[in-house]
Short mmCIF file of C-alpha atoms in Angstrom, two decimals:
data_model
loop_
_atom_site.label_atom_id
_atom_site.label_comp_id
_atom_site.label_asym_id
_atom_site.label_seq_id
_atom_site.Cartn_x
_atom_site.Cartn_y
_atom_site.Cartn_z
CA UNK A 1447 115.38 123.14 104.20
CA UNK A 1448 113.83 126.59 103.16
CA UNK A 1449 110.59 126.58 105.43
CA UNK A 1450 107.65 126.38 103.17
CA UNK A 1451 104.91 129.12 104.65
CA UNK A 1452 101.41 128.06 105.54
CA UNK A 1453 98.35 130.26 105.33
CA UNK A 1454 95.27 129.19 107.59
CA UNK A 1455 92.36 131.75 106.63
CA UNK A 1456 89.71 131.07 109.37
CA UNK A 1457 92.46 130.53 111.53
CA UNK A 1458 89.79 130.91 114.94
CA UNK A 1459 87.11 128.45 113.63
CA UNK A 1460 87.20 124.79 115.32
CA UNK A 1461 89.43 123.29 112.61
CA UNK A 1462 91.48 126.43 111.28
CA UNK A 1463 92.45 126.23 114.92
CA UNK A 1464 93.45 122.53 115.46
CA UNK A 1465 95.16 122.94 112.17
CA UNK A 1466 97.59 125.39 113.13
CA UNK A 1467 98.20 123.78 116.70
CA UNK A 1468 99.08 120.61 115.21
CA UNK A 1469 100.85 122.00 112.36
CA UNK A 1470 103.07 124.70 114.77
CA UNK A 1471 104.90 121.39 115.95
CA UNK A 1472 106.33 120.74 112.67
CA UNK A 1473 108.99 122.75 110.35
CA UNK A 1474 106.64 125.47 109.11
CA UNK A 1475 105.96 129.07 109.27
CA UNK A 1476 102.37 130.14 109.85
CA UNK A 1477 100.33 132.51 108.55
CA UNK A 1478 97.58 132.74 110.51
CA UNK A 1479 93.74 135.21 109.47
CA UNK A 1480 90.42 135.78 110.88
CA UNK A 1481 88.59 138.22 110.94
CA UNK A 1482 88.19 138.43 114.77
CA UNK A 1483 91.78 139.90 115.57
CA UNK A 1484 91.08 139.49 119.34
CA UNK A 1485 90.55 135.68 119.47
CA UNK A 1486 93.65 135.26 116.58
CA UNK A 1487 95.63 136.44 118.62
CA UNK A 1488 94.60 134.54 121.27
CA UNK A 1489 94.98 131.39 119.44
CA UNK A 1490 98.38 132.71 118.70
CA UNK A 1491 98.97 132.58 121.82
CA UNK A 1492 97.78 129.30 123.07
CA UNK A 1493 99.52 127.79 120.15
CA UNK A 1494 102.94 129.91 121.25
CA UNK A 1495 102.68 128.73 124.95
CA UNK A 1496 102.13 124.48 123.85
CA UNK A 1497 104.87 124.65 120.96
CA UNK A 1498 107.62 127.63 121.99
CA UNK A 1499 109.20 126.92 118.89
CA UNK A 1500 106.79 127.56 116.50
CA UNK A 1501 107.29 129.74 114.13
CA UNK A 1502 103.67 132.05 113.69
CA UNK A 1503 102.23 135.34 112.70
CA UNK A 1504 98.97 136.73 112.28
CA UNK A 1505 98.21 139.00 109.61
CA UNK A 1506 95.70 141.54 109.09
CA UNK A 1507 94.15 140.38 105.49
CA UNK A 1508 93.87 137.50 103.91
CA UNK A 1509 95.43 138.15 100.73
CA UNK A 1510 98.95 139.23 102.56
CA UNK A 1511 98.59 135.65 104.29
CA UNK A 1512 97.91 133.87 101.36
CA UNK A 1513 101.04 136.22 99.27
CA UNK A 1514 103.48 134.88 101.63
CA UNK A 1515 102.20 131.73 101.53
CA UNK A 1516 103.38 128.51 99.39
CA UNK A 1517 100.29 126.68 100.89
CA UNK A 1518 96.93 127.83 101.05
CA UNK A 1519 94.65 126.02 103.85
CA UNK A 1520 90.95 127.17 103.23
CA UNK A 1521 89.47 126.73 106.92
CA UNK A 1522 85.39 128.25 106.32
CA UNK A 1523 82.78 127.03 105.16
CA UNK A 1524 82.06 126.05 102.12
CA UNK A 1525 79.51 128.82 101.72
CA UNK A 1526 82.03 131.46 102.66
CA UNK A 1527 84.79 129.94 100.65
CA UNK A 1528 83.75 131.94 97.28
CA UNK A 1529 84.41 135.41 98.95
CA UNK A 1530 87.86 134.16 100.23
CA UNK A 1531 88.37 133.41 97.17
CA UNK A 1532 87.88 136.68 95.24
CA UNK A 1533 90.36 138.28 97.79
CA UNK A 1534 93.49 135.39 97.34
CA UNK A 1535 93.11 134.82 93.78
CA UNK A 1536 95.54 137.16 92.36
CA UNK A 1537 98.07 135.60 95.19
CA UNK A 1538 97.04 132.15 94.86
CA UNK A 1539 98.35 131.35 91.57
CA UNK A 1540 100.67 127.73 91.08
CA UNK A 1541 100.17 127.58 94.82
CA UNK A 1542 98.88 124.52 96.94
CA UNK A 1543 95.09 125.24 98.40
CA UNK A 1544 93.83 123.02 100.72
CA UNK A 1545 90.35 122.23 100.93
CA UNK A 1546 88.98 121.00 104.00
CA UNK A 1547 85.02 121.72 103.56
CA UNK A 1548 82.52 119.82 103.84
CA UNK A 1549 79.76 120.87 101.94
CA UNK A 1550 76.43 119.93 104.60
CA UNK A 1551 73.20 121.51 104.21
CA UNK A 1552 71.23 123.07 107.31
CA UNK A 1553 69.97 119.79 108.82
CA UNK A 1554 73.41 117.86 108.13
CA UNK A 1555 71.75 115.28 106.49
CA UNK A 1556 72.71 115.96 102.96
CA UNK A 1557 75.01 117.94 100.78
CA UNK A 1558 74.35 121.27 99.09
CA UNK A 1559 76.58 120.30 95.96
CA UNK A 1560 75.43 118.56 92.72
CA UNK A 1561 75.97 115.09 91.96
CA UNK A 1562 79.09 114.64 89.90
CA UNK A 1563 80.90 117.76 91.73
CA UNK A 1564 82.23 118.35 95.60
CA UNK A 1565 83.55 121.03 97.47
CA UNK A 1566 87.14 121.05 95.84
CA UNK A 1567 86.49 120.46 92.92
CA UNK A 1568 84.06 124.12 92.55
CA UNK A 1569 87.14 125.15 94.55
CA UNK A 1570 89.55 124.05 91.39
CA UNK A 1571 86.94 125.59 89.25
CA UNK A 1572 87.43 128.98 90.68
CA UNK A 1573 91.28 129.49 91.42
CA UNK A 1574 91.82 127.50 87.79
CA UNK A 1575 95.69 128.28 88.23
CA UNK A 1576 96.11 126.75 91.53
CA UNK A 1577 96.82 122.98 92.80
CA UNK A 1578 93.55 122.51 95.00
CA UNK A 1579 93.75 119.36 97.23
CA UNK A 1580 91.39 117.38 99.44
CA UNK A 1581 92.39 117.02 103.15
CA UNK A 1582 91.38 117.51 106.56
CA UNK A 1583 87.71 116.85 105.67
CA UNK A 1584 87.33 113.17 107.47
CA UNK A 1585 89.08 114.39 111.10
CA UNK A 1586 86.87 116.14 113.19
CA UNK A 1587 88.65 119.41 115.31
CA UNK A 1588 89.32 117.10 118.26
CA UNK A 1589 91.10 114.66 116.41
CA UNK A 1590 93.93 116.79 115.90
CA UNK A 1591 94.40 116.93 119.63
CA UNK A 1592 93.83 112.88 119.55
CA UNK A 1593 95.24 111.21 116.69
CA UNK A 1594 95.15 108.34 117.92
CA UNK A 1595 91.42 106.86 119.43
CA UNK A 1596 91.47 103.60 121.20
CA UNK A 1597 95.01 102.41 119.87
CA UNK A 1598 94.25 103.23 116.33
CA UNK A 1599 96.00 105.93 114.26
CA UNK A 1600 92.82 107.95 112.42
CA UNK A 1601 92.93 107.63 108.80
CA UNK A 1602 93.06 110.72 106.66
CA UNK A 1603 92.01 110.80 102.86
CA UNK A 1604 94.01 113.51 100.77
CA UNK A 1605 92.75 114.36 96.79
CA UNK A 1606 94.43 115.74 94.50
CA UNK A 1607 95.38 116.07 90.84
CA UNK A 1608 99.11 117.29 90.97
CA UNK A 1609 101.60 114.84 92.25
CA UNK A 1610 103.87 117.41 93.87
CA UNK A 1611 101.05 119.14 95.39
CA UNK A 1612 99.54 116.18 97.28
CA UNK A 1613 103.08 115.02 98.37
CA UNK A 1614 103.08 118.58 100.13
CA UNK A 1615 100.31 117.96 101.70
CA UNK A 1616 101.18 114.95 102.99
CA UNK A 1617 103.85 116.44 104.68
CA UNK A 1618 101.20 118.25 106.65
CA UNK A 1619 98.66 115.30 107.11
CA UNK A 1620 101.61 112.99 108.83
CA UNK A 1621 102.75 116.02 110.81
CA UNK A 1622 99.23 116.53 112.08
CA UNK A 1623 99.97 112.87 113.63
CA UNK A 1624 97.89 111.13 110.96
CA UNK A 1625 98.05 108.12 108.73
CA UNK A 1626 97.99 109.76 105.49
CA UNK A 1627 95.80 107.75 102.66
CA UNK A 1628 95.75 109.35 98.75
CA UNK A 1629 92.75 108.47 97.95
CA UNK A 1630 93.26 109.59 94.30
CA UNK A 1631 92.62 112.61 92.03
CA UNK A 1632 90.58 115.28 92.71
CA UNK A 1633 87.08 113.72 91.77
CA UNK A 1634 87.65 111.38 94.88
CA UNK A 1635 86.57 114.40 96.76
CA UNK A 1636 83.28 113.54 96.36
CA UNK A 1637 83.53 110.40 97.97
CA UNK A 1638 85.56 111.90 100.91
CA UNK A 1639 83.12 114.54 101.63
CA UNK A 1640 79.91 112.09 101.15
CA UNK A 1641 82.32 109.88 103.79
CA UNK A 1642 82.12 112.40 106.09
CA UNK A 1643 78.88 113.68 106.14
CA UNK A 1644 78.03 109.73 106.82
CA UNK A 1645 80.02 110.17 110.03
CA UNK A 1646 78.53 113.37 111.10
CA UNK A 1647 75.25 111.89 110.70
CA UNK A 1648 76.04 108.64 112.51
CA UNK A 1649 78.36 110.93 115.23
CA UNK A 1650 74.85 112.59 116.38
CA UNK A 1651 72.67 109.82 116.00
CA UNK A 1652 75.04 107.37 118.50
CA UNK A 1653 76.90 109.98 120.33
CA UNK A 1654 80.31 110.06 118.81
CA UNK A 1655 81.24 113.26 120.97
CA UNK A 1656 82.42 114.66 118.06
CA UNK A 1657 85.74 112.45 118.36
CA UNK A 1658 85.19 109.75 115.94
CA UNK A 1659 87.20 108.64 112.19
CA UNK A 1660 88.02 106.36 109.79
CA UNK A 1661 90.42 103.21 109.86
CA UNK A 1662 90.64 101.06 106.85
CA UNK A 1663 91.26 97.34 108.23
CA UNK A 1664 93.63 95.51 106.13
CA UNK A 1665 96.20 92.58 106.42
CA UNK B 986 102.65 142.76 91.52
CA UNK B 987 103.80 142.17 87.37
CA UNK B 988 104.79 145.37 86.31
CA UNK B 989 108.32 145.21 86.17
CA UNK B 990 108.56 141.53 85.00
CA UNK B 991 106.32 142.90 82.21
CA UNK B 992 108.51 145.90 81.73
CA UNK B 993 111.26 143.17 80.99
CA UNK B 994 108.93 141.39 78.90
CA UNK B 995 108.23 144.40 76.71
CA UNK B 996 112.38 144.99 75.80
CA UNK B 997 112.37 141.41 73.99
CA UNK B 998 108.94 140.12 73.03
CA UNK B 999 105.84 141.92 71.83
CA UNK B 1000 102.87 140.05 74.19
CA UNK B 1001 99.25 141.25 73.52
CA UNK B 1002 96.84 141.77 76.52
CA UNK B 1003 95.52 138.57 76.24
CA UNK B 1004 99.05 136.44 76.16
CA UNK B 1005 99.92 138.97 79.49
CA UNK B 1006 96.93 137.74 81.53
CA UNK B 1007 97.80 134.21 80.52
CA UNK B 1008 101.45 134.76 81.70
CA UNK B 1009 100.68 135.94 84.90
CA UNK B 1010 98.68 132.10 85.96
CA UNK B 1011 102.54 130.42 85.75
CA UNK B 1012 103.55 132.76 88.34
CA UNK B 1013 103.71 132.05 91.71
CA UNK B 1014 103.61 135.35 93.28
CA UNK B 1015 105.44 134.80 96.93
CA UNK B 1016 106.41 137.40 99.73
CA UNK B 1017 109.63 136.93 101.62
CA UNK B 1018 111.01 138.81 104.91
CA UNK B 1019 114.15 139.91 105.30
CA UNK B 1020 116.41 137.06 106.39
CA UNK B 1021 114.11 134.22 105.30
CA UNK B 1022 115.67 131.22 102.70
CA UNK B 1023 114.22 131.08 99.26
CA UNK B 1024 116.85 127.97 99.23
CA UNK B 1025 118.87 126.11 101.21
CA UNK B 1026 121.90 123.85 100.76
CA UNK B 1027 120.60 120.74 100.26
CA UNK B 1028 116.64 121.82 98.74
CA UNK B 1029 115.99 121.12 95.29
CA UNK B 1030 115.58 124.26 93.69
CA UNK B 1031 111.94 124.00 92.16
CA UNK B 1032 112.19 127.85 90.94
CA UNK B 1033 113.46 130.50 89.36
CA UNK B 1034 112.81 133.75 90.95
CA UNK B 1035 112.03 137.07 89.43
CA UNK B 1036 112.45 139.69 91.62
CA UNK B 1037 109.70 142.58 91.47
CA UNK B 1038 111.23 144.18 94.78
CA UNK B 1039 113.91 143.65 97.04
CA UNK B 1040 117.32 142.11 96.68
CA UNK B 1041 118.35 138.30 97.57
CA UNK B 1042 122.16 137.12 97.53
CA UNK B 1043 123.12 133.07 96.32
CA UNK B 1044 125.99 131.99 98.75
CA UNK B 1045 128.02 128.52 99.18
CA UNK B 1046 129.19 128.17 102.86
CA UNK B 1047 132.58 126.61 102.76
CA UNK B 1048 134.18 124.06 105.25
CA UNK B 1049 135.71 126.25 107.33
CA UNK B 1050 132.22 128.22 107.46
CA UNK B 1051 132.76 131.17 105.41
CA UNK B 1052 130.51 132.37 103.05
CA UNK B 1053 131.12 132.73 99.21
CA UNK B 1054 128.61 134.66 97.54
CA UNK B 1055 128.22 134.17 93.80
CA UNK B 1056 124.95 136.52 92.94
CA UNK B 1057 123.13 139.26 94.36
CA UNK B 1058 119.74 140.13 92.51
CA UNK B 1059 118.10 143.42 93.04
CA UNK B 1060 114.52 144.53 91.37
CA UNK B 1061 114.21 143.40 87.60
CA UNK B 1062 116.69 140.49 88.27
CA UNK B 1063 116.34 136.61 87.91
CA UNK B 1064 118.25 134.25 90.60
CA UNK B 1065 117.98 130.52 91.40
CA UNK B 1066 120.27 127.45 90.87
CA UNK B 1067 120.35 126.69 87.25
CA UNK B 1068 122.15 123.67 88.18
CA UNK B 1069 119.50 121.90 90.81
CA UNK B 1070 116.65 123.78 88.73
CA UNK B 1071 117.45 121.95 85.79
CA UNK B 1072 119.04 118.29 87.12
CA UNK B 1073 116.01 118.37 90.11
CA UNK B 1074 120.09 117.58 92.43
CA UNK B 1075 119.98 118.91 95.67
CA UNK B 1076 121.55 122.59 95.51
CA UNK B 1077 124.78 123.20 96.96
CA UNK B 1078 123.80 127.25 97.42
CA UNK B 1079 121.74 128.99 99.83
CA UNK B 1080 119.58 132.39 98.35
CA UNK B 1081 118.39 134.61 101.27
CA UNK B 1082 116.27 137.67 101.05
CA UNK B 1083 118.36 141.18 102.32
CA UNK B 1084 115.47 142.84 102.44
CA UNK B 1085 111.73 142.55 102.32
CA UNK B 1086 111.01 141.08 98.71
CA UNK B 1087 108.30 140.29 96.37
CA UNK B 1088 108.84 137.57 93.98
CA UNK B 1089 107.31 136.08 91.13
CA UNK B 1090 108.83 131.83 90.87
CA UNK B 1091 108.50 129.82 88.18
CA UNK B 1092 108.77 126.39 88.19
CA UNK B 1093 110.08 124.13 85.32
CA UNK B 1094 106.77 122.86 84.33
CA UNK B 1095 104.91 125.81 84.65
CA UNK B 1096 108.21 127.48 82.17
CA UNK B 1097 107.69 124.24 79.75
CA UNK B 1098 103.33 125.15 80.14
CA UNK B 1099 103.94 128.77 79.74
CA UNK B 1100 106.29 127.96 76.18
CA UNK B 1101 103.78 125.79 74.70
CA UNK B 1102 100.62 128.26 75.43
CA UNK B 1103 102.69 131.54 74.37
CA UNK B 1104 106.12 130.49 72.39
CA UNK B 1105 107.15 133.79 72.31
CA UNK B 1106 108.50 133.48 75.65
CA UNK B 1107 110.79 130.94 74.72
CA UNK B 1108 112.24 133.47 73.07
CA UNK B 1109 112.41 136.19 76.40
CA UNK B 1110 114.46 133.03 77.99
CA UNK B 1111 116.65 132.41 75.50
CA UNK B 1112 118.04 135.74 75.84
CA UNK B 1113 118.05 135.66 79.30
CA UNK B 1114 119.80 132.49 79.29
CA UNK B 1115 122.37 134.01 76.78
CA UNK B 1116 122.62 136.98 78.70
CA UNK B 1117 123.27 135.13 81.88
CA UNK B 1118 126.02 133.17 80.47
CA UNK B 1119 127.61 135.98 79.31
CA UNK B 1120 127.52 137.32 82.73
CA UNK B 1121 129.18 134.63 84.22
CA UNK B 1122 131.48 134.10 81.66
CA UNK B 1123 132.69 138.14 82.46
CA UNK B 1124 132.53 136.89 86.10
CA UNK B 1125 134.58 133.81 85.49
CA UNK B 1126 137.49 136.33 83.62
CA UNK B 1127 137.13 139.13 86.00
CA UNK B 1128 138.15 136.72 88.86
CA UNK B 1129 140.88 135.31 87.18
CA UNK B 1130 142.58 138.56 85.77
CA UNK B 1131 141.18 142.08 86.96
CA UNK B 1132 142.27 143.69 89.60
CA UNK B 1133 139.97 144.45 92.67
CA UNK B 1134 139.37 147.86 91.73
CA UNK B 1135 137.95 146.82 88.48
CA UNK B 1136 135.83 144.36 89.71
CA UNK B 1137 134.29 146.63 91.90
CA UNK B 1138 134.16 149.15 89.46
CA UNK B 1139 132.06 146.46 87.59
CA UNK B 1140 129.99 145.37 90.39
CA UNK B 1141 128.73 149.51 91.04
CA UNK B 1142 128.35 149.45 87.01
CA UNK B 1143 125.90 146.75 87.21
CA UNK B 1144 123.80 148.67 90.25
CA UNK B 1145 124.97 151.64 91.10
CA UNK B 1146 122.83 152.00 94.36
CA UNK B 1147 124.58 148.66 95.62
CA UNK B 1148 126.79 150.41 97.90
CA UNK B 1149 123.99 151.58 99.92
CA UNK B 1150 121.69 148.62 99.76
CA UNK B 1151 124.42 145.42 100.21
CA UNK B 1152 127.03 145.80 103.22
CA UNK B 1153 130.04 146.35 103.16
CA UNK B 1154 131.06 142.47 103.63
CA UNK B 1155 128.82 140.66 101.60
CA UNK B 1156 130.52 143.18 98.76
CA UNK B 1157 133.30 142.26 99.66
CA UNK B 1158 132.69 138.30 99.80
CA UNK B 1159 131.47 138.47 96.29
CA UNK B 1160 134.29 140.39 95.10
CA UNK B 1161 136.67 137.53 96.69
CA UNK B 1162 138.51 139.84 98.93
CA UNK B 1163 138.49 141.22 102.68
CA UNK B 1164 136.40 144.25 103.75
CA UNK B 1165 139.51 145.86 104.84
CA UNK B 1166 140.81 145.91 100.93
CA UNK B 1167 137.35 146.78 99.66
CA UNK B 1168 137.25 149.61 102.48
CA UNK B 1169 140.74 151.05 100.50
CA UNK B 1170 139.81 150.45 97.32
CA UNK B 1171 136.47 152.85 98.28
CA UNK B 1172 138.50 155.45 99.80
CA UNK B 1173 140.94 155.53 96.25
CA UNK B 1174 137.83 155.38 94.50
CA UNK B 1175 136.46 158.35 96.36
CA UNK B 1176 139.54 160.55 96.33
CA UNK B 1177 139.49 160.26 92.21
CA UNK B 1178 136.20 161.95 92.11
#
């Protein structure tokens, strides 16, 4: 199969990272930006030296990544996300754009969006052409390394409104070692991200140590 | 990034401003290195590809492992698998980039989108469908009753710089013959000029 190409912008941050390491394992080619070229490439090279096989570049701006790209993983923060943005959008047309932000205020105990939106969907708003989809947003960075905590396989939610789009990205989700759930259109976002900023609250309140997820029980 | 698809554009339809900046959100502008698959035997072939720079080949890979190849497409030129694009079968070709390329793919229902928002187009892919099959169809008769020579005398008409641009083999594997018979048939050419 023709390798479909995987942009991580914020490739250095906590999750851009664990993205790519989990992802390197699978039968992709990655695309890797940040804007600190130093610790990219030493990510790079971690990632290089755990999977020899993977197939991995970094490259210098974010709209080459995201050109050569068919999938578009948005690793920064939601407040940051708006200036990747203007630089990708001529690029990022018809193509898949993962959006893994939660949108948390300061204190973490609320989020910055308005009722009745989320993260991906202001996401869909601004790259109008593109297939945005929810994922990533319920695993915390060490999950990726940990799939799996005490015997059970972590749960995560994907969103999305284009069928072909969120089959891609279940590709990814399941590679990652996950137990991919679609959760439903995009709009479900807002119950993902609300999910998660639940956890992070409850994570520092009992002391979670930042390795903590979902499971739905069910017979 | 659209210039030359929009060149192409321009010799069949009349597009304002407006209907061009539309176009260009069907697109899915893509990058590909030298080497890399746009398709592989077996994929379904979700696009069409306009090329904007580079050139690609389309290849079947026989039993015995040689390689057939049915379509090379430089700058300004369209390539996929009509067949698998259309049916959503799994391909029997492989397209790989020759050089560096930058591509703009369409997929079949951003095309059906596209023809509903701006019919005009319908009308730049009805040509190009027509023109295609006229291509083949000249294909189809040159293998069957030209001579060598004249099909590479064809294959230069089409793109002249292809000598310098394709090697030598993968001319010769579309042509249908050995390198060692296109090699001659360079050298005759030569000594006529």
């Amino acid at each position: 199969m023709a390798k479909t190409a995987i942009a991580i912008i914020g490739a250095t941050g906590n999750m851009g990272s664990a993205i790519a390491k989990s992802l390197a394992k699978g039968p992709y080619r990655l695309l890797l930006f940040a804007h600190d070229k130093a610790k990219l490439e030493s990510v790079k090279q971690d990632i290089t030296k755990a999977t020899p096989s993977a197939d991995i570049d970094c490259v210098g701006c974010p709209m080459d990544a995201s050109w050569e790209a068919d999938v578009i993983i948005s690793a920064v923060p939601y407040a940051a996300e708006k200036d990747v943005v203007e630089k990708i959008r001529n690029v990022a047309t018809q193509k898949v754009v993962v959006s893994i932000a939660n949108p948390l205020n300061e204190t973490y105990d609320g989020l910055v969006t308005e009722p009745g939106t989320s993260a991906a969907e202001e996401l869909q708003k601004l790259l109008p052409s593109s297939k945005v989809v929810k994922a990533f947003n319920t695993t915390y960075a060490a999950d990726f390394a940990q799939p799996v905590i005490n015997g059970q396989q972590v749960d995560a939610f994907i969103a999305g409104n284009d069928e072909d789009a969120v089959d891609v990205v279940k590709g990814l989700v399941t590679t990652a070692g996950f137990n991919a759930i679609v959760a439903g259109d995009l709009s479900k976002s807002r119950t993902l991200e609300a999910m998660q900023a639940l956890l992070i609250q409850l994570t520092i309140k009992n002391n979670y140590n930042w390795l903590a997820g979902f499971k739905i029980l069910h017979n | 990034m659209f210039e030359l698809l929009f060149t192409k554009f321009d010799e069949k339809v009349q597009l304002t401003e407006e209907e061009k900046e539309l176009a260009k959100t069907f697109f899915l502008p893509k990058k590909l290195r030298k080497r890399q698959y746009l398709l592989q035997e077996g994929d379904i072939s979700k696009y069409v590809a306009f090329v904007e720079k580079g050139t690609l080949r389309s290849y079947t890979v026989d039993e015995r492992g040689v390689e057939h190849i049915i379509q090379f497409a430089f700058e300004g030129w369209w390539i996929g698998d009509m067949y698998s694009f259309i049916t959503n079968e799994p391909s029997t070709y492989n397209i790989d980039a020759l050089e560096d390329c930058e591509l703009l793919l369409l997929s079949q229902q951003a095309e059906e989108q596209m023809f509903e928002k701006i019919p005009k187009m319908e009308r730049f892919f009805r040509i190009l469908v027509q023109n295609s099959l006229i291509a083949t169809q000249r294909r189809l008769v040159g293998s069957l009753s030209q001579t060598a020579e004249e099909r590479y005398n064809d294959l230069v008409a089409s793109c002249p710089t292809i000598p310098q641009r394709v090697p030598q083999h993968m001319m010769a594997s579309f042509l249908g013959i050995t390198p060692e018979t296109l090699s001659r048939i360079r050298k005759q050419a030569s000594l006529k000029k």
